[in-house]
CSV table of C-alpha atoms and ligand atoms in Angstrom, one decimal:
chain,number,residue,atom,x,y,z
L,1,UNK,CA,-11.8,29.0,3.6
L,2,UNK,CA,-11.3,26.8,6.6
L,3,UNK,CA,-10.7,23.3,7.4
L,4,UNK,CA,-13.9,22.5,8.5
L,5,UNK,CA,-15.5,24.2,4.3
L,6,UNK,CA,-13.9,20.8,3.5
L,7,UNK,CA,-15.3,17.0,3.1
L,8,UNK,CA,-12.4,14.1,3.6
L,9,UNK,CA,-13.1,11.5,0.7
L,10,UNK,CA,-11.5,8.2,1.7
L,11,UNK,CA,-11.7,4.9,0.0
L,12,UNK,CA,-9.8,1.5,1.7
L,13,UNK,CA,-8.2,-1.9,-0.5
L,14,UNK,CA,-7.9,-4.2,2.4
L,15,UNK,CA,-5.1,-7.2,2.0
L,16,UNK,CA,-6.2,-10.1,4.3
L,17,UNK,CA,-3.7,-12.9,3.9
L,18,UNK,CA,-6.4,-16.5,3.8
L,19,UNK,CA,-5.5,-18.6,6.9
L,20,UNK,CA,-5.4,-21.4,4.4
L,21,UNK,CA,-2.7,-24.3,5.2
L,22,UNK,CA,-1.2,-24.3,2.0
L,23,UNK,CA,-0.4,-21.5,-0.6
L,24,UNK,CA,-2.9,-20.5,-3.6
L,25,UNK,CA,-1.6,-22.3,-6.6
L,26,UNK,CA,1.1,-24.9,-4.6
L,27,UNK,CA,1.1,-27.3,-1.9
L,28,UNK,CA,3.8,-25.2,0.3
L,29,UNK,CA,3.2,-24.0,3.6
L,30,UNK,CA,1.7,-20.6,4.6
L,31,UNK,CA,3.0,-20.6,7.5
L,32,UNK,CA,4.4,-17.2,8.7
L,33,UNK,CA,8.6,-16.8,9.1
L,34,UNK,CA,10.3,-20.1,8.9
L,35,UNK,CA,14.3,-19.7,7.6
L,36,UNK,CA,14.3,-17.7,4.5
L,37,UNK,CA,13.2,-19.9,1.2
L,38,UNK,CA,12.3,-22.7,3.2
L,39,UNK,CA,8.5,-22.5,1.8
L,40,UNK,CA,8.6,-22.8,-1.8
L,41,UNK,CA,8.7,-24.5,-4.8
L,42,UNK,CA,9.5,-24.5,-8.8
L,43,UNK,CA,5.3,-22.8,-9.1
L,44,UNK,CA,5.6,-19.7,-6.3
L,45,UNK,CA,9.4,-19.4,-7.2
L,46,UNK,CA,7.8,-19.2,-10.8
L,47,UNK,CA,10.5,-21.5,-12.4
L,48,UNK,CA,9.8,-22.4,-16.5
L,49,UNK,CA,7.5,-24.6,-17.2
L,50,UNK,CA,5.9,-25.1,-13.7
L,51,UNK,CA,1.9,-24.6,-13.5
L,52,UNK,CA,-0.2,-23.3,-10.9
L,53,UNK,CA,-3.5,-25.1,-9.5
L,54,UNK,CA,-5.5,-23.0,-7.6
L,55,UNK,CA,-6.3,-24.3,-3.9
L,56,UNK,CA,-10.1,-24.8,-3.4
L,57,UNK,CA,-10.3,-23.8,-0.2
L,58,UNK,CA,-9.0,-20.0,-1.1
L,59,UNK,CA,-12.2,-19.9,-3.7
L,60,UNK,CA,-14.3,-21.1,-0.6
L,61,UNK,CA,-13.2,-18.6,2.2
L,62,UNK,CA,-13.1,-15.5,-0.1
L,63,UNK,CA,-17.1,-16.5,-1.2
L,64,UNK,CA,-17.7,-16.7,3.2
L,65,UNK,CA,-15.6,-13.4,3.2
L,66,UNK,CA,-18.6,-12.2,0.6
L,67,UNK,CA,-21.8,-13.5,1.8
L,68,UNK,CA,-20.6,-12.2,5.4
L,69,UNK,CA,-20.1,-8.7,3.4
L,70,UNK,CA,-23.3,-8.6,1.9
L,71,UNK,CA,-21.6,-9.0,-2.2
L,72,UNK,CA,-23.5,-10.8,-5.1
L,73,UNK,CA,-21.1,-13.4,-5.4
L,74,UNK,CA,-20.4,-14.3,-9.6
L,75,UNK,CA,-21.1,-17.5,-11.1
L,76,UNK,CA,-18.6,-17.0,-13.8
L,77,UNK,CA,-15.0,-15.9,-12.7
L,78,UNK,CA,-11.1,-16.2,-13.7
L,79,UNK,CA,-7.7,-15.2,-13.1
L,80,UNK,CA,-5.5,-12.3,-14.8
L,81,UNK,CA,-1.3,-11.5,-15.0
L,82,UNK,CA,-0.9,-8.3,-13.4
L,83,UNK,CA,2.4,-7.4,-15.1
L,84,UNK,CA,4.9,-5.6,-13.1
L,85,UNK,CA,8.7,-5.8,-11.7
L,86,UNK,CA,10.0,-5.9,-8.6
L,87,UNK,CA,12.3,-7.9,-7.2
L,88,UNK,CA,10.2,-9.7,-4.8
L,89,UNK,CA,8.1,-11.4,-7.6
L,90,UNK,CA,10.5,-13.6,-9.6
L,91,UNK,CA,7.7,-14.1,-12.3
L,92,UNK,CA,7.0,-10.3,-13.1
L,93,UNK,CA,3.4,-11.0,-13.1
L,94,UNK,CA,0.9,-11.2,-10.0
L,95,UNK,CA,-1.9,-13.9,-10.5
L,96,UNK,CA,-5.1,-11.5,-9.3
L,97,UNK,CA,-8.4,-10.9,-10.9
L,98,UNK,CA,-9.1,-8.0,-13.4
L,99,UNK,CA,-12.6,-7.7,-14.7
L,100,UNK,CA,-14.3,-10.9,-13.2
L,101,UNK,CA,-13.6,-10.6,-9.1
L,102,UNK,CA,-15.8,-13.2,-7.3
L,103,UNK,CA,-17.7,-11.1,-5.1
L,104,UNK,CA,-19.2,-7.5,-5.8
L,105,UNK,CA,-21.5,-5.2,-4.8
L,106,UNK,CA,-21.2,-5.9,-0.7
L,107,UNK,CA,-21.9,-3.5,2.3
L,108,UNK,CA,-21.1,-3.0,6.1
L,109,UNK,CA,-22.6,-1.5,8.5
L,110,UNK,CA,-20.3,1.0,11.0
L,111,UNK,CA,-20.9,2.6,14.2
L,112,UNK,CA,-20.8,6.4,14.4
L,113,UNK,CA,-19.7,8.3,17.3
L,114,UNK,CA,-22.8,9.6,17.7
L,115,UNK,CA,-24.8,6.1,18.1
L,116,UNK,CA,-26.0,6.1,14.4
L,117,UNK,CA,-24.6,3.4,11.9
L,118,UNK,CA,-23.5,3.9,8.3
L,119,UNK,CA,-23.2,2.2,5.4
L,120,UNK,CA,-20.1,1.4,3.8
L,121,UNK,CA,-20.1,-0.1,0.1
L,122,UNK,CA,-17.7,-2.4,-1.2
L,123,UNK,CA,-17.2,-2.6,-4.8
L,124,UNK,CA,-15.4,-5.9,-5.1
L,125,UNK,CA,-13.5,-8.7,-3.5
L,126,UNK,CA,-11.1,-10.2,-5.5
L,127,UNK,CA,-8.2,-13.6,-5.0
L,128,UNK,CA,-4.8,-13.0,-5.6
L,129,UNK,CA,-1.4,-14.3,-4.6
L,130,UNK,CA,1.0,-12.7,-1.7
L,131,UNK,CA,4.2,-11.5,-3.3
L,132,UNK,CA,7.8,-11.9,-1.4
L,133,UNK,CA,9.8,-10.0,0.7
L,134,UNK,CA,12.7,-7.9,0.7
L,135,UNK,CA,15.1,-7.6,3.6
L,136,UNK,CA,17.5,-4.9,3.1
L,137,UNK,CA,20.6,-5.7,5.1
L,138,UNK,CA,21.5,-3.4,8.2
L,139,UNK,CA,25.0,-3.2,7.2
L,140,UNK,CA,24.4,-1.8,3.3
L,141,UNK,CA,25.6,-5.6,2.0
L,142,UNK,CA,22.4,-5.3,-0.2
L,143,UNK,CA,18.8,-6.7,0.0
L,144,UNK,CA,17.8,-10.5,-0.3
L,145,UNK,CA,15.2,-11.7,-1.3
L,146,UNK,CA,12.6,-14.2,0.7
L,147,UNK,CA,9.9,-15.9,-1.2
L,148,UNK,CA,8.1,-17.9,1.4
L,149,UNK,CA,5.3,-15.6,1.5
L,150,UNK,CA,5.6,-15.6,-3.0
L,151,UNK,CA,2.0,-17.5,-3.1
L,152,UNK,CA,0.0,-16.6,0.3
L,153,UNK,CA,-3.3,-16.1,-0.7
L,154,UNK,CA,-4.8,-12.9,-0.4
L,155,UNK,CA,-8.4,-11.5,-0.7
L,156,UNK,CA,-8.4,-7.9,-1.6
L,157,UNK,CA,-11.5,-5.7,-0.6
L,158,UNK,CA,-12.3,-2.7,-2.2
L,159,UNK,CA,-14.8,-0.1,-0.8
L,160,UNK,CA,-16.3,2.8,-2.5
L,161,UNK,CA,-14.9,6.1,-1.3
L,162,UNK,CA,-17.4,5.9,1.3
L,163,UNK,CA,-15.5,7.4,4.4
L,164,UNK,CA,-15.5,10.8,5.6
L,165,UNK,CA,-13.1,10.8,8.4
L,166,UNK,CA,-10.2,8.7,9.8
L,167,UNK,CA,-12.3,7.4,12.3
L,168,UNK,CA,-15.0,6.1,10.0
L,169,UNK,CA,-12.2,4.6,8.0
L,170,UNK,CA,-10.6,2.9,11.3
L,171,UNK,CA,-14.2,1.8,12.4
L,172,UNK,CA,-15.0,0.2,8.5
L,173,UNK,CA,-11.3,-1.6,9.1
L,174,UNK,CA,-12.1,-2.6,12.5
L,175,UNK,CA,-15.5,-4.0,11.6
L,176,UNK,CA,-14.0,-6.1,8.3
L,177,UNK,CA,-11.1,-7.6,11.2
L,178,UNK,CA,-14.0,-8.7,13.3
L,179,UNK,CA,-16.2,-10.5,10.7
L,180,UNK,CA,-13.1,-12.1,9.0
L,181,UNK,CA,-12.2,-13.3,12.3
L,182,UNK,CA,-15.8,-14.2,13.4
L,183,UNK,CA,-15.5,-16.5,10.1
L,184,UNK,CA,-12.4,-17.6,10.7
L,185,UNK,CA,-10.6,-17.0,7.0
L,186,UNK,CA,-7.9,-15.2,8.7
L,187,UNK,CA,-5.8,-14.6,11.9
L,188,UNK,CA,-5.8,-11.0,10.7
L,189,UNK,CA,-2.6,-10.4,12.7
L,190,UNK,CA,-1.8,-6.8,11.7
L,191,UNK,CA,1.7,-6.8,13.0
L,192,UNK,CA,2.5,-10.0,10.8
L,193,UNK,CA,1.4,-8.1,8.1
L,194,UNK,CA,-1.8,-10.7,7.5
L,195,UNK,CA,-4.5,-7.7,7.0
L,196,UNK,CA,-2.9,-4.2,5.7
L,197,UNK,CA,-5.0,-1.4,3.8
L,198,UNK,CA,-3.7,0.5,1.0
L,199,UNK,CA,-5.4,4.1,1.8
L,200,UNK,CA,-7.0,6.9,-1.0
L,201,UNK,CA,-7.7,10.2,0.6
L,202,UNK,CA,-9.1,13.4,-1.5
L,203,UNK,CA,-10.5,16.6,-0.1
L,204,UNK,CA,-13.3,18.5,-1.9
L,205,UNK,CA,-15.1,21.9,-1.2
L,206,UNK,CA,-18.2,21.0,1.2
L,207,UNK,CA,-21.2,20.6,-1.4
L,208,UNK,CA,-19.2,19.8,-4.2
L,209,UNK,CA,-19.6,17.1,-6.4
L,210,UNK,CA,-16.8,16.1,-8.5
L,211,UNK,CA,-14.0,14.2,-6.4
L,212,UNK,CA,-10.7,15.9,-5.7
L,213,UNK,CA,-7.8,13.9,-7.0
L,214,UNK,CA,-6.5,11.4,-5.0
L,215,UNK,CA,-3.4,10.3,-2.9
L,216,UNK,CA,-2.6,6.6,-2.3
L,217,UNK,CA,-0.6,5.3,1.5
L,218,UNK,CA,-0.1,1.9,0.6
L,219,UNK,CA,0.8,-1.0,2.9
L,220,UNK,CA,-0.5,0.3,6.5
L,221,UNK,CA,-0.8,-1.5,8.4
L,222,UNK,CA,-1.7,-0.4,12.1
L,223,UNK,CA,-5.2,1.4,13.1
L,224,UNK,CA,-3.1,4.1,14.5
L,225,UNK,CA,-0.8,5.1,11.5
L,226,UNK,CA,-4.0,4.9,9.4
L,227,UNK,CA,-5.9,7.6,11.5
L,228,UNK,CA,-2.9,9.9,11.9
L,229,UNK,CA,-1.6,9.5,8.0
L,230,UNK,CA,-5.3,9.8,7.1
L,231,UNK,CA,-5.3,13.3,9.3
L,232,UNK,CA,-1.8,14.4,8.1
L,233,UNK,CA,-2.7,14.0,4.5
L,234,UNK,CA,-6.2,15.3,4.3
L,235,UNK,CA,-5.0,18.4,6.2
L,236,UNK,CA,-1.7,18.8,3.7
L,237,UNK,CA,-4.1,19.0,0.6
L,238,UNK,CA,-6.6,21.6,2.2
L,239,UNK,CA,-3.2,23.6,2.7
L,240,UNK,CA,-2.4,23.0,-0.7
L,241,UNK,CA,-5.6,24.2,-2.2
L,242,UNK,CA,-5.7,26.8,-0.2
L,243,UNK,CA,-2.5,28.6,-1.0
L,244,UNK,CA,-3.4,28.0,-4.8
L,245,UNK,CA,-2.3,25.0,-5.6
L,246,UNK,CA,-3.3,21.6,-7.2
L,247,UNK,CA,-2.7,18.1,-5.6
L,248,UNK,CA,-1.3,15.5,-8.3
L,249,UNK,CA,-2.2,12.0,-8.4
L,250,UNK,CA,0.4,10.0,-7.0
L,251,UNK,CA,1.8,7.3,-4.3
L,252,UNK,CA,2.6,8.2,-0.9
L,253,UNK,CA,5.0,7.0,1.6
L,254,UNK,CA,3.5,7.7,5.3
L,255,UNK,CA,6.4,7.7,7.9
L,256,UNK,CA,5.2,6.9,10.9
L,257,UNK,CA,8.3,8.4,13.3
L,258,UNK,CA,8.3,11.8,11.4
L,259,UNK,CA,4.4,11.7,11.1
L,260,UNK,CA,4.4,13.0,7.8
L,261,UNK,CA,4.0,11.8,4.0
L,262,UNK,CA,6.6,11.6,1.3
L,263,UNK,CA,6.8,11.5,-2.2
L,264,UNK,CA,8.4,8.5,-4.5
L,265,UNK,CA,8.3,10.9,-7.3
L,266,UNK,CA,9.7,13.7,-5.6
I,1,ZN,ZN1,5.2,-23.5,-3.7
């Protein structure tokens, strides 16, 4: 079969970091760079005993970032620990939200190339707090750790796998970059990392209609590695079905100088 027997399946989490002044659950600043661990405090450096308070005005820009999205927005929501280790988050827990986001069931419209507009659904828009960052030392000394941006809040915005092409999934991204600007709940500034997609692609057989499995790109953040990783990785699992094989279910690592995907696992 042929590259053109297959439809692309793509589905984007978009990360927009809230312009707010102050971080979600502490009076520090938000402000981006400063001199490393400059911007924190015993609650985003997670020391014992300190308690977060969630900042008002995060609740109130991600319910604008859902009413301009078309979502139901819930009357009843919370917080959840999403556990996990890394360095960069001294409390080994994220502060998101699991099974009560406070936005679901939006839509945007996109342009097509061919003058017609489609619908994108979005399944949820959720709160949740920025972890920090690593900087790995040039000269192999080892990696420090920066926690200035531990506690930025972040909306997260989950479509349905609604895409069928890189384009449609650079249009949908464009579009969300325009109304959260137009609203003004974010400077959106790609390069400083303030709006970044994580990116699920899967290939089926045209007319099928079970889902292939899916690969995850996380952390782009630039239209034009999306389109080409998006291109790359839908082509590499038609080859793979193609010669026999089966695509597994994992996390990729797009490289944007080599243009090509790797594997964590492999
Ligand atoms: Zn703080």
């Amino acid at each position: 079969m042929a590259k053109e027997d297959y439809e692309v399946i793509i589905g984007l989490e978009v990360h927009c970091e809230l312009s707010t002044k102050t971080k979600i659950f502490c009076s520090c600043s938000t402000e981006f760079g400063g001199e490393p661990n400059s911007h924190c405090c015993p609650v985003c450096m997670a020391l014992p005993g300190s308690l977060p308070v969630l900042n008002e005005k995060v609740v109130e820009y991600a319910v604008k970032a859902g009413l301009a999205t078309n979502c139901e927005i819930t009357k009843v929501s919370k917080n959840d620990r999403k556990n996990y280790f890394y360095p960069d988050l001294p409390k080994a827990y994220q502060i998101s939200q699991f099974d009560l986001p406070l936005c679901h069931d939006g839509k945007v419209n996109i342009e097509l190339e061919n003058g017609e507009s489609k619908e994108i659904r979005i399944e949820r828009i959720h709160i949740e707090e920025d972890s920090g960052k690593l900087n790995h030392d040039e000269f192999g000394r080892g990696s420090f750790v920066d926690l200035n941006r531990a506690g930025v809040p972040l909306i997260e915005v989950v479509s349905r796998p609604d895409m069928r092409s890189a384009e449609e999934a650079e249009n949908y991204m464009r579009k969300l970059k325009s109304i959260f600007e137009y609203i003004e709940i974010s400077d959106c500034k790609m390069q400083e990392g303030s709006l970044r997609a994580d990116v699920n692609v899967s290939v089926r057989k045209k007319g099928a209609e079970k889902l292939g499995t899916r690969t995850e790109m996380k952390n782009m953040s630039s239209f034009r590695s999306i389109v080409r990783a998006i291109k790359y990785e839908s082509e590499r699992q038609i080859e793979v079905i193609e010669n026999g094989g089966t695509i597994s279910q994992e996390t990729l690592r797009w490289d944007d100088v080599s243009r090509k995907n790797f594997s964590n696992e492999r």
